[in-house]
XYZ file of C-alpha atoms in Angstrom:
662
model
C -118.868 71.183 -50.413
C -117.187 69.197 -53.125
C -114.605 66.811 -51.415
C -111.063 67.096 -52.964
C -109.053 64.076 -53.153
C -105.755 63.727 -51.476
C -102.668 63.742 -53.685
C -100.428 60.556 -53.203
C -96.944 60.496 -54.181
C -97.507 57.965 -56.813
C -98.961 61.168 -58.455
C -96.562 63.894 -57.705
C -93.315 62.101 -57.439
C -90.881 59.849 -59.279
C -88.345 57.956 -58.548
C -85.534 60.281 -56.989
C -82.741 61.201 -59.602
C -79.081 59.851 -58.611
C -77.021 62.491 -56.571
C -74.130 63.692 -58.803
C -71.298 64.820 -57.494
C -70.608 68.760 -58.097
C -67.550 70.696 -57.611
C -67.383 72.773 -54.566
C -68.294 76.161 -55.121
C -68.294 78.968 -52.628
C -71.999 80.021 -53.267
C -74.789 77.745 -54.785
C -75.010 79.089 -58.556
C -78.029 81.224 -58.935
C -78.851 80.162 -62.475
C -79.263 76.199 -61.136
C -81.030 77.355 -57.979
C -83.787 79.404 -59.798
C -84.343 76.408 -61.988
C -84.508 74.677 -59.240
C -87.067 76.634 -57.644
C -88.999 77.378 -60.799
C -89.861 73.617 -61.050
C -90.550 73.012 -57.424
C -93.322 76.029 -57.714
C -94.943 74.802 -60.927
C -95.002 71.187 -59.529
C -96.807 72.457 -56.209
C -98.929 75.062 -58.235
C -100.302 71.709 -60.272
C -101.233 69.960 -57.211
C -103.447 72.418 -56.079
C -106.974 71.931 -56.078
C -109.703 74.134 -57.970
C -111.123 74.856 -54.674
C -107.943 76.617 -53.968
C -106.347 74.198 -51.307
C -103.823 71.656 -51.157
C -104.453 68.004 -49.887
C -102.129 65.463 -49.573
C -101.912 62.157 -48.608
C -101.671 61.287 -45.031
C -100.226 57.643 -44.100
C -100.171 55.605 -41.124
C -98.542 52.920 -40.090
C -100.292 49.426 -41.081
C -102.508 49.374 -37.840
C -104.815 51.711 -39.806
C -105.824 49.331 -42.835
C -105.640 46.137 -40.416
C -108.287 48.000 -38.193
C -110.224 48.560 -41.069
C -110.380 44.678 -42.286
C -111.363 43.998 -38.480
C -114.033 46.502 -38.423
C -115.752 45.082 -41.607
C -115.387 41.348 -39.820
C -116.713 42.922 -36.699
C -119.690 44.087 -38.502
C -120.229 40.981 -41.004
C -119.888 43.348 -43.833
C -116.713 41.855 -45.693
C -115.664 43.400 -48.957
C -113.555 40.968 -50.519
C -112.074 42.682 -53.624
C -111.199 45.657 -51.011
C -109.571 43.582 -48.579
C -107.364 41.595 -50.780
C -106.385 45.339 -51.800
C -105.537 46.071 -48.333
C -103.921 42.378 -48.191
C -101.318 43.054 -50.583
C -100.410 46.953 -48.942
C -99.789 44.978 -45.394
C -97.680 42.116 -46.966
C -95.841 44.884 -49.017
C -94.953 46.525 -45.682
C -93.736 43.641 -43.534
C -90.404 44.010 -42.163
C -87.192 41.862 -42.207
C -87.713 41.042 -38.243
C -90.955 39.536 -39.574
C -93.331 41.661 -38.019
C -94.912 45.331 -38.875
C -93.103 48.565 -37.796
C -94.838 51.831 -36.352
C -92.369 53.419 -39.163
C -90.132 52.594 -42.069
C -86.946 51.068 -40.634
C -88.524 50.733 -36.895
C -88.465 47.738 -34.662
C -91.221 45.141 -34.731
C -94.267 46.610 -32.599
C -96.189 43.864 -30.933
C -99.567 45.698 -31.252
C -99.299 46.654 -34.991
C -98.265 43.244 -35.632
C -101.186 41.356 -34.006
C -103.284 43.320 -36.212
C -101.809 42.873 -39.437
C -101.080 39.342 -38.703
C -105.498 39.043 -37.458
C -106.415 41.177 -40.667
C -104.565 38.901 -43.079
C -106.032 35.586 -41.526
C -109.235 36.896 -41.894
C -108.730 37.678 -45.468
C -107.610 34.569 -46.054
C -104.029 34.370 -46.056
C -102.738 30.471 -45.267
C -101.319 29.833 -41.814
C -98.552 28.244 -42.930
C -97.519 30.950 -45.854
C -94.102 32.087 -45.409
C -95.021 35.572 -44.233
C -97.568 34.408 -41.601
C -94.866 32.071 -40.004
C -92.487 34.619 -40.251
C -94.562 37.052 -38.444
C -96.054 34.510 -35.854
C -92.414 33.115 -34.957
C -91.264 36.973 -34.639
C -94.291 37.754 -32.138
C -93.938 34.605 -30.303
C -89.934 35.556 -29.669
C -91.253 38.686 -28.093
C -93.499 37.256 -25.788
C -96.643 37.033 -27.987
C -99.963 38.825 -28.216
C -100.661 39.057 -24.742
C -98.118 42.089 -24.286
C -100.014 44.075 -27.029
C -101.301 47.497 -26.033
C -104.548 48.164 -24.434
C -106.225 49.259 -27.876
C -105.139 45.933 -29.193
C -106.492 43.695 -26.532
C -109.939 45.274 -26.344
C -110.127 44.628 -30.125
C -108.919 40.835 -29.231
C -111.815 41.023 -26.732
C -114.602 41.939 -28.860
C -113.459 39.065 -31.162
C -113.503 36.676 -28.352
C -109.450 36.097 -28.333
C -108.901 37.266 -24.562
C -111.244 37.504 -21.587
C -112.630 40.614 -20.670
C -110.172 40.630 -17.732
C -107.195 41.756 -20.308
C -108.527 45.021 -20.552
C -108.691 47.837 -18.261
C -112.563 48.472 -16.475
C -113.839 51.500 -18.011
C -117.400 51.362 -17.655
C -120.094 53.820 -19.344
C -120.717 55.323 -16.158
C -117.650 57.401 -16.426
C -119.921 59.532 -18.449
C -121.552 60.931 -15.086
C -118.803 61.484 -13.150
C -118.482 65.266 -11.699
C -116.104 67.650 -13.280
C -114.170 67.517 -9.783
C -113.502 63.979 -9.726
C -110.007 62.591 -10.542
C -110.823 61.309 -13.865
C -112.980 63.119 -16.094
C -113.507 63.532 -19.969
C -112.406 67.097 -19.797
C -109.030 66.256 -18.042
C -108.003 64.281 -21.454
C -107.121 65.408 -24.807
C -109.432 65.714 -27.574
C -108.453 62.586 -29.119
C -108.768 60.715 -26.132
C -112.126 61.918 -25.201
C -113.636 61.089 -28.989
C -111.898 57.526 -28.853
C -113.008 56.554 -25.598
C -116.636 57.721 -25.488
C -118.124 55.344 -28.085
C -115.449 52.827 -26.582
C -116.913 52.783 -23.284
C -120.148 51.586 -24.651
C -118.559 48.756 -26.517
C -116.309 47.729 -23.381
C -119.402 47.932 -20.997
C -121.804 45.817 -23.306
C -119.262 43.893 -24.535
C -120.775 42.645 -27.987
C -119.167 39.670 -29.905
C -117.879 40.231 -33.330
C -120.031 39.097 -36.046
C -116.887 37.330 -37.644
C -118.539 35.224 -39.930
C -115.606 32.581 -40.249
C -115.239 32.659 -36.686
C -111.411 32.896 -37.142
C -109.041 33.372 -34.110
C -105.700 33.968 -33.730
C -104.879 31.782 -30.370
C -101.442 30.626 -31.788
C -100.207 34.181 -31.034
C -100.417 33.454 -27.290
C -97.310 31.717 -25.464
C -99.562 31.170 -22.423
C -103.395 30.379 -23.280
C -105.352 33.643 -23.428
C -107.582 32.357 -20.321
C -104.558 31.329 -17.900
C -102.214 34.392 -19.207
C -102.151 36.472 -15.568
C -99.837 39.024 -16.996
C -101.531 41.595 -19.380
C -100.404 44.498 -17.219
C -97.222 45.175 -16.786
C -96.464 48.057 -14.208
C -92.822 49.904 -14.353
C -90.692 49.831 -11.444
C -89.676 53.075 -9.015
C -91.937 55.764 -7.797
C -94.260 56.338 -10.926
C -94.893 52.373 -10.584
C -96.217 52.624 -7.432
C -98.914 55.194 -8.585
C -99.684 52.724 -11.361
C -99.943 49.889 -9.165
C -102.699 52.168 -7.252
C -104.585 52.588 -10.360
C -104.439 48.902 -11.216
C -105.642 47.908 -7.805
C -108.642 50.624 -7.945
C -109.156 48.702 -11.545
C -109.421 45.356 -10.132
C -111.764 46.648 -7.286
C -114.022 48.555 -9.348
C -114.250 45.674 -11.725
C -115.606 43.280 -8.984
C -118.134 45.939 -8.107
C -119.684 46.371 -11.244
C -122.871 44.140 -10.979
C -123.700 46.201 -8.298
C -124.397 49.362 -10.658
C -128.040 50.174 -11.008
C -129.376 49.298 -14.205
C -131.030 52.563 -14.585
C -127.754 54.186 -14.012
C -126.344 52.203 -16.651
C -128.938 53.294 -19.203
C -128.484 56.790 -18.133
C -124.803 56.721 -18.680
C -125.412 54.947 -22.003
C -127.778 57.297 -23.224
C -125.325 60.119 -22.430
C -122.458 58.496 -24.215
C -124.828 57.726 -27.437
C -125.898 61.510 -27.208
C -122.310 62.762 -26.788
C -121.282 60.657 -29.960
C -124.203 61.860 -32.021
C -123.761 65.477 -31.316
C -120.082 65.269 -32.319
C -120.639 63.003 -35.272
C -119.183 65.910 -37.610
C -121.438 64.759 -40.694
C -119.192 62.266 -43.213
C -116.194 64.097 -41.876
C -116.562 61.443 -38.715
C -116.419 61.833 -34.884
C -113.245 63.703 -34.064
C -112.179 63.417 -37.950
C -109.852 60.861 -36.773
C -110.184 57.124 -37.718
C -109.885 55.276 -34.590
C -112.895 57.413 -33.229
C -114.751 57.043 -35.932
C -114.545 53.427 -36.100
C -115.717 53.122 -32.481
C -118.183 55.383 -33.348
C -119.544 53.026 -35.682
C -118.856 49.803 -34.102
C -120.950 51.571 -31.177
C -123.922 52.286 -33.016
C -124.008 48.535 -34.183
C -123.939 47.310 -30.685
C -126.691 49.770 -29.767
C -128.939 47.803 -32.257
C -128.815 50.573 -34.948
C -129.570 48.952 -37.988
C -127.339 49.426 -41.127
C -129.904 51.573 -42.802
C -129.774 54.081 -39.920
C -128.824 57.442 -40.832
C -126.304 57.871 -37.907
C -124.909 54.675 -38.828
C -124.634 55.252 -42.724
C -122.885 58.607 -41.981
C -120.428 56.901 -40.039
C -119.641 54.160 -42.433
C -119.484 56.927 -45.163
C -116.927 58.949 -43.209
C -114.593 55.739 -43.026
C -114.828 54.940 -46.351
C -113.670 58.259 -47.679
C -110.433 57.832 -45.944
C -109.480 54.901 -48.321
C -107.093 55.208 -50.815
C -107.924 52.604 -53.445
C -105.233 51.701 -56.324
C -105.764 48.784 -58.583
C -103.638 46.297 -56.699
C -103.284 47.628 -53.137
C -105.329 49.701 -50.805
C -104.762 51.977 -47.515
C -106.671 53.880 -45.189
C -105.790 57.554 -44.047
C -106.020 58.380 -40.270
C -107.482 61.619 -41.399
C -107.364 64.726 -44.040
C -104.847 67.485 -43.404
C -105.881 70.017 -46.181
C -105.922 72.818 -43.585
C -102.449 72.123 -42.501
C -101.397 71.385 -45.962
C -102.792 74.888 -47.211
C -101.652 76.897 -44.943
C -97.424 75.543 -44.950
C -97.805 75.496 -48.615
C -98.955 79.136 -48.732
C -96.075 80.144 -46.680
C -93.667 78.298 -49.430
C -95.372 80.161 -52.168
C -95.518 83.125 -50.175
C -91.372 82.737 -49.882
C -90.956 82.079 -53.775
C -92.857 85.375 -54.524
C -93.214 85.171 -57.926
C -96.872 86.245 -59.562
C -97.645 82.701 -59.990
C -96.516 81.516 -56.560
C -98.170 84.377 -54.934
C -101.512 84.040 -56.881
C -101.536 80.436 -55.534
C -101.402 81.324 -51.940
C -103.879 83.477 -52.170
C -105.974 81.288 -53.792
C -105.482 78.908 -50.416
C -105.954 81.958 -48.116
C -109.581 82.548 -49.547
C -110.320 79.074 -49.203
C -108.993 79.086 -45.654
C -110.909 82.321 -44.526
C -114.267 80.253 -45.137
C -113.376 77.685 -42.804
C -112.644 79.445 -40.055
C -114.590 78.554 -37.177
C -115.965 81.694 -35.373
C -119.249 80.441 -33.617
C -119.143 76.900 -33.684
C -119.529 74.532 -30.555
C -116.538 73.259 -28.913
C -115.231 71.264 -26.095
C -112.031 74.019 -25.436
C -115.154 76.218 -24.710
C -115.421 73.685 -21.243
C -112.382 75.958 -20.040
C -112.509 79.220 -21.734
C -116.469 79.624 -22.099
C -116.127 83.392 -22.550
C -113.406 83.150 -25.302
C -114.846 84.016 -28.803
C -114.105 81.703 -31.699
C -111.527 82.029 -34.150
C -109.437 78.649 -34.957
C -109.090 76.078 -37.718
C -109.439 72.758 -37.786
C -106.857 70.584 -38.992
C -109.359 68.389 -41.339
C -111.946 69.555 -44.153
C -114.502 69.956 -40.995
C -113.878 69.294 -37.181
C -116.088 71.912 -35.623
C -115.565 70.726 -32.260
C -111.645 70.650 -32.189
C -109.737 73.774 -33.915
C -106.071 73.366 -33.638
C -103.916 76.432 -32.319
C -100.782 74.957 -34.489
C -103.201 75.538 -37.613
C -104.494 78.706 -36.561
C -101.344 80.251 -35.986
C -99.649 79.038 -39.152
C -102.850 80.639 -41.043
C -102.848 83.969 -39.351
C -99.105 84.232 -40.157
C -99.819 83.314 -43.434
C -102.358 85.856 -43.682
C -100.581 88.676 -42.218
C -97.777 88.097 -44.874
C -100.558 88.122 -47.781
C -100.304 90.985 -50.615
C -103.610 92.005 -49.328
C -103.461 91.451 -45.479
C -106.731 93.899 -44.865
C -108.750 91.662 -46.653
C -108.134 88.949 -43.781
C -107.752 91.368 -40.867
C -110.737 90.483 -39.299
C -110.146 86.732 -39.384
C -106.660 87.112 -38.055
C -107.758 89.543 -35.243
C -110.188 86.313 -34.066
C -107.441 84.195 -34.574
C -104.773 86.170 -32.380
C -107.381 86.445 -29.986
C -108.318 82.813 -29.636
C -104.844 81.895 -29.243
C -104.258 84.181 -26.606
C -107.228 83.311 -24.568
C -105.753 79.314 -25.278
C -102.617 80.047 -23.321
C -101.821 77.512 -20.783
C -100.627 78.704 -17.213
C -96.946 77.733 -17.622
C -96.829 80.095 -20.494
C -97.055 77.229 -23.440
C -99.662 76.508 -25.888
C -101.009 72.970 -26.585
C -102.380 71.497 -29.911
C -106.421 71.634 -28.512
C -106.450 72.205 -25.107
C -105.810 74.428 -22.084
C -103.817 73.303 -19.261
C -104.084 69.616 -20.184
C -101.561 69.018 -17.743
C -103.082 66.045 -15.416
C -99.926 63.773 -15.531
C -101.022 61.161 -13.062
C -103.934 60.476 -15.580
C -101.252 58.456 -17.658
C -100.383 55.895 -15.008
C -104.124 54.490 -15.700
C -103.996 51.036 -16.664
C -105.962 52.103 -19.889
C -103.535 54.918 -21.010
C -100.411 52.667 -21.648
C -99.867 54.442 -24.712
C -98.799 57.502 -22.474
C -100.604 60.026 -24.988
C -103.638 60.409 -22.791
C -103.098 64.186 -22.325
C -102.617 67.169 -24.759
C -99.599 69.385 -22.669
C -98.247 72.402 -24.268
C -95.131 71.901 -26.287
C -92.571 73.620 -27.576
C -93.284 73.501 -31.306
C -96.958 74.597 -31.404
C -95.624 77.545 -28.462
C -93.204 78.499 -31.324
C -95.842 78.779 -33.978
C -98.072 80.994 -31.795
C -94.914 83.079 -30.712
C -94.440 83.773 -34.611
C -97.966 84.533 -35.240
C -98.283 87.023 -32.370
C -94.820 88.496 -33.371
C -95.527 88.788 -36.955
C -98.857 90.787 -35.868
C -97.073 92.778 -33.044
C -100.502 93.880 -31.591
C -99.571 95.721 -27.856
C -102.083 93.645 -26.342
C -100.559 90.450 -26.790
C -97.092 91.477 -25.607
C -97.477 89.913 -22.305
C -98.414 86.540 -23.809
C -95.814 86.885 -25.968
C -92.749 87.394 -23.188
C -94.623 84.576 -21.223
C -94.474 82.404 -24.465
C -90.495 83.157 -25.082
C -90.084 82.389 -21.251
C -91.577 78.803 -21.785
C -89.147 77.958 -25.069
C -86.522 79.223 -22.881
C -86.805 76.726 -20.070
C -87.579 74.363 -22.642
C -84.460 73.974 -24.653
C -82.613 70.411 -24.220
C -79.100 70.729 -22.460
C -77.314 70.322 -26.243
C -79.108 73.559 -27.371
C -82.115 71.359 -29.447
C -85.892 71.575 -28.877
C -87.984 68.692 -28.623
C -90.462 68.324 -31.706
C -93.924 66.912 -30.520
C -95.428 66.995 -34.106
C -92.815 66.583 -36.046
C -89.584 64.403 -35.973
C -88.125 65.337 -34.241
C -85.336 67.308 -32.412
C -84.617 69.252 -35.829
C -88.253 69.775 -36.223
C -88.790 71.452 -32.700
C -85.692 73.563 -33.234
C -86.493 74.707 -36.645
C -89.692 75.783 -35.081
C -88.290 77.708 -32.161
C -86.043 79.324 -34.344
C -88.052 80.290 -36.928
C -90.443 81.904 -34.172
C -87.699 83.533 -32.569
C -86.454 85.123 -35.553
C -89.948 86.832 -36.135
C -89.562 87.760 -32.297
C -86.603 89.522 -33.289
C -84.302 87.934 -30.847
C -80.631 88.376 -32.214
C -78.702 85.732 -33.402
C -75.677 85.748 -30.838
C -78.294 85.516 -28.105
C -76.887 82.512 -26.139
C -80.256 80.347 -26.494
C -80.092 80.819 -30.386
C -76.474 80.224 -30.603
C -76.391 76.927 -28.760
C -79.404 75.684 -31.184
C -77.196 76.677 -34.233
C -74.204 75.101 -32.901
C -76.583 71.780 -32.320
C -78.093 71.931 -36.425
C -74.905 71.934 -37.806
C -73.257 69.142 -35.513
C -76.611 67.000 -36.972
C -75.843 67.615 -40.125
C -74.829 64.579 -42.543
C -71.688 64.154 -44.675
C -73.967 64.121 -47.887
C -75.221 67.961 -46.651
C -78.573 66.972 -45.834
C -80.113 66.470 -42.411
C -82.090 63.363 -41.201
C -83.549 62.085 -37.814
C -85.346 58.772 -37.080
C -88.562 58.201 -35.120
C -86.380 55.843 -32.985
C -85.158 59.519 -31.104
C -88.962 59.495 -29.171
C -87.329 56.134 -27.317
C -83.763 57.304 -27.266
C -82.130 59.246 -24.515
C -80.552 62.433 -25.527
C -76.402 61.162 -25.193
C -77.539 58.185 -27.809
C -79.385 60.148 -30.236
C -78.007 59.847 -33.776
C -78.593 61.010 -36.983
C -80.449 58.923 -39.788
C -80.283 59.098 -43.835
C -80.825 62.757 -45.105
C -84.340 63.616 -46.259
C -85.676 66.691 -47.924
C -88.082 68.007 -45.388
C -85.789 67.267 -42.402
C -83.144 69.358 -44.498
C -85.546 72.029 -45.396
C -86.485 72.119 -41.455
C -82.709 72.494 -41.052
C -81.914 75.378 -43.553
C -84.895 77.403 -42.435
C -83.778 77.390 -38.887
C -80.184 78.084 -39.475
C -81.171 81.146 -42.043
C -83.504 82.216 -39.334
C -80.636 82.666 -36.919
C -78.756 84.831 -39.619
C -76.416 81.781 -40.977
C -77.279 82.479 -44.883
C -73.825 82.468 -45.835
C -72.494 80.031 -43.747
C -70.993 76.192 -45.217
C -73.653 74.018 -43.618
C -76.261 76.172 -45.355
C -74.303 75.944 -48.769
C -74.000 72.114 -48.563
C -77.406 71.705 -47.327
C -79.064 73.891 -50.282
C -76.935 71.983 -52.714
C -78.292 68.602 -51.436
C -82.029 69.896 -51.915
C -80.827 70.512 -55.798
C -79.075 67.011 -56.120
C -82.038 65.115 -54.981
C -84.774 66.846 -56.780
C -86.384 64.715 -59.183
C -87.010 65.546 -62.983
C -90.483 66.852 -62.065
C -89.276 69.506 -59.781
C -90.242 67.512 -56.482
C -88.624 65.222 -53.625
C -89.464 61.547 -52.644
C -89.013 60.349 -49.079
C -89.772 57.192 -48.080
C -89.615 57.445 -44.431
C -92.222 58.763 -41.629
C -92.295 62.521 -40.928
C -94.264 62.846 -37.700
C -95.629 61.296 -34.373
C -99.114 61.132 -34.076
C -98.519 60.118 -30.680
C -94.392 59.435 -29.853
C -93.490 55.848 -29.648
C -96.972 54.869 -30.249
C -98.343 56.160 -33.758
C -96.414 57.860 -36.670
C -97.513 59.578 -39.697
C -96.176 60.406 -43.457
C -97.094 63.623 -44.710
C -96.875 63.479 -48.410
C -96.698 66.898 -49.043
C -93.986 67.547 -46.793
C -91.280 66.839 -49.387
C -93.157 69.137 -51.754
C -93.769 72.571 -49.853
C -90.829 72.209 -47.457
C -87.925 72.110 -49.963
C -89.497 75.010 -52.117
C -89.471 76.917 -48.918
C -86.048 76.727 -47.869
C -84.534 77.378 -51.723
C -86.892 80.301 -52.092
C -85.678 81.606 -48.791
C -81.681 80.955 -49.514
C -82.378 82.676 -52.851
C -83.863 86.104 -51.187
C -81.722 86.094 -48.287
C -78.533 85.634 -50.143
C -79.850 88.048 -52.728
C -80.614 90.696 -50.008
C -77.243 90.027 -48.550
C -75.572 90.549 -52.270
C -77.746 94.047 -52.350
C -76.578 95.143 -49.145
């Protein structure tokens, strides 16, 4: 299959046109609305690939491009031209506080700043350059590199910048543990598994980075790394007691490492190596996510694979495909998102309804049909060995890890096709798989069933708090929508359990938490859309409370906005942020799903989208749109400003037209 290159905002979006004040009207003028919809439809159609899919750039914080530079110097395979472009990207994103945040407008993140600073120093930036001085001062004022997260400290250990006691003890013998043991790979999320297994090899073998220039970052430590005694912070209170117990076990196990028989270690390394190769996923990479792919490549190098070894070459090419290289700047994507982009864009085009739009949606659905994972092996089968496959992955290829969220959206879109019979078998397999993946509490997770061993989040390795994949409201909502649209009698018990889960998950203020989108606006939109498909009445208390919350969250300019700060704030201090096109679209879709088509909030929101549409018919938003892991890793889906506003405007036109006809 030919690889389709992702589209960037630079290719799609022009600078946002200035907001022009308009006289207040009872309803949005239909002629202006039609022009806005037509322009957005034409732009989105033009962005579709010849293969039928949509794939937009997916951008993360500066950790990822910095790690790409670090990886090159670990291997001793520096690429001067590429590194200079990545350095330009990093410098351009240094914040006023002197460091690098996890998202635009966020506070300094110690781990991201350490890696960005180290990457710039490896590239050759002068230690006394103003931007390096600012970053160093900001880091030291916050305690220095010793307070970086576990993954950053592992990188520093590989480069000889901290002792190995600064990282958790994670021996490769973990691969030999039985499933009943308190810790097992099956008990953590897919992303944790794929990141950990090659990392087990690295942390057991403890290789030293090639680092041809022998460049270090000792100046980023308040206390010399060898003297530092506080690499592991333990929270206070009852959870802290469990964390302290795990930390004590970590120290004891570390002291016993020398007693592990060599034959056992060799067997464990061989199992980790075989596990990685089995899931290498061709040139799409281990787990199809950057952190796992980097660890796999470095593990192969550590195991002695020469640079011309096929596995090592494949792992390297998978990483190179993630690069977005411009004339003067470059960065590395965390992964590709063609399935997610194509499914959501299809729903937007179906809502728009014109022949051009429906034709584009059908081309995307035809492409998606060929990507369904029916018989592929998958780690999810460990919990559901007798369940037939039927899911879709998020990326171009990730056979071991289909995603419930993508699968539900695709099934929903296929049921809305102008020729649903063409997708009947695919939808049946998808729905059967989704129902079979329901967790015991009635909810649905992204990749696994009952991945809820919450105590594991207290182990020293899990300081990021994202080791697990428990059920969430947003994924559950998408599955509810798919099941409700299909309306199969056999799915009704699962549907009722899922609705009960959503009812229990509603926040006291009426919103829902958004795990995979930022944040309560995303979660609340997701659930309200699902409840509408399930035909819950607008006056139902659960719906009414959510409507009231969305209306209270609207900004003065008519739009909606929410910062990723909300993931770190208590509900009582959450505050709206600057409006964005996609969050405005989410709020509008949620309100309209709840029957609020003719309300003032919806009218103002639609006008906001019209006023901020640019000359090419699209929207441009600088902010990051979703968490990879809340409080740890955030993403910017460049396509969100393309298809969500179109979806909302088309839905408004269709619903008001139906209202007027009625």
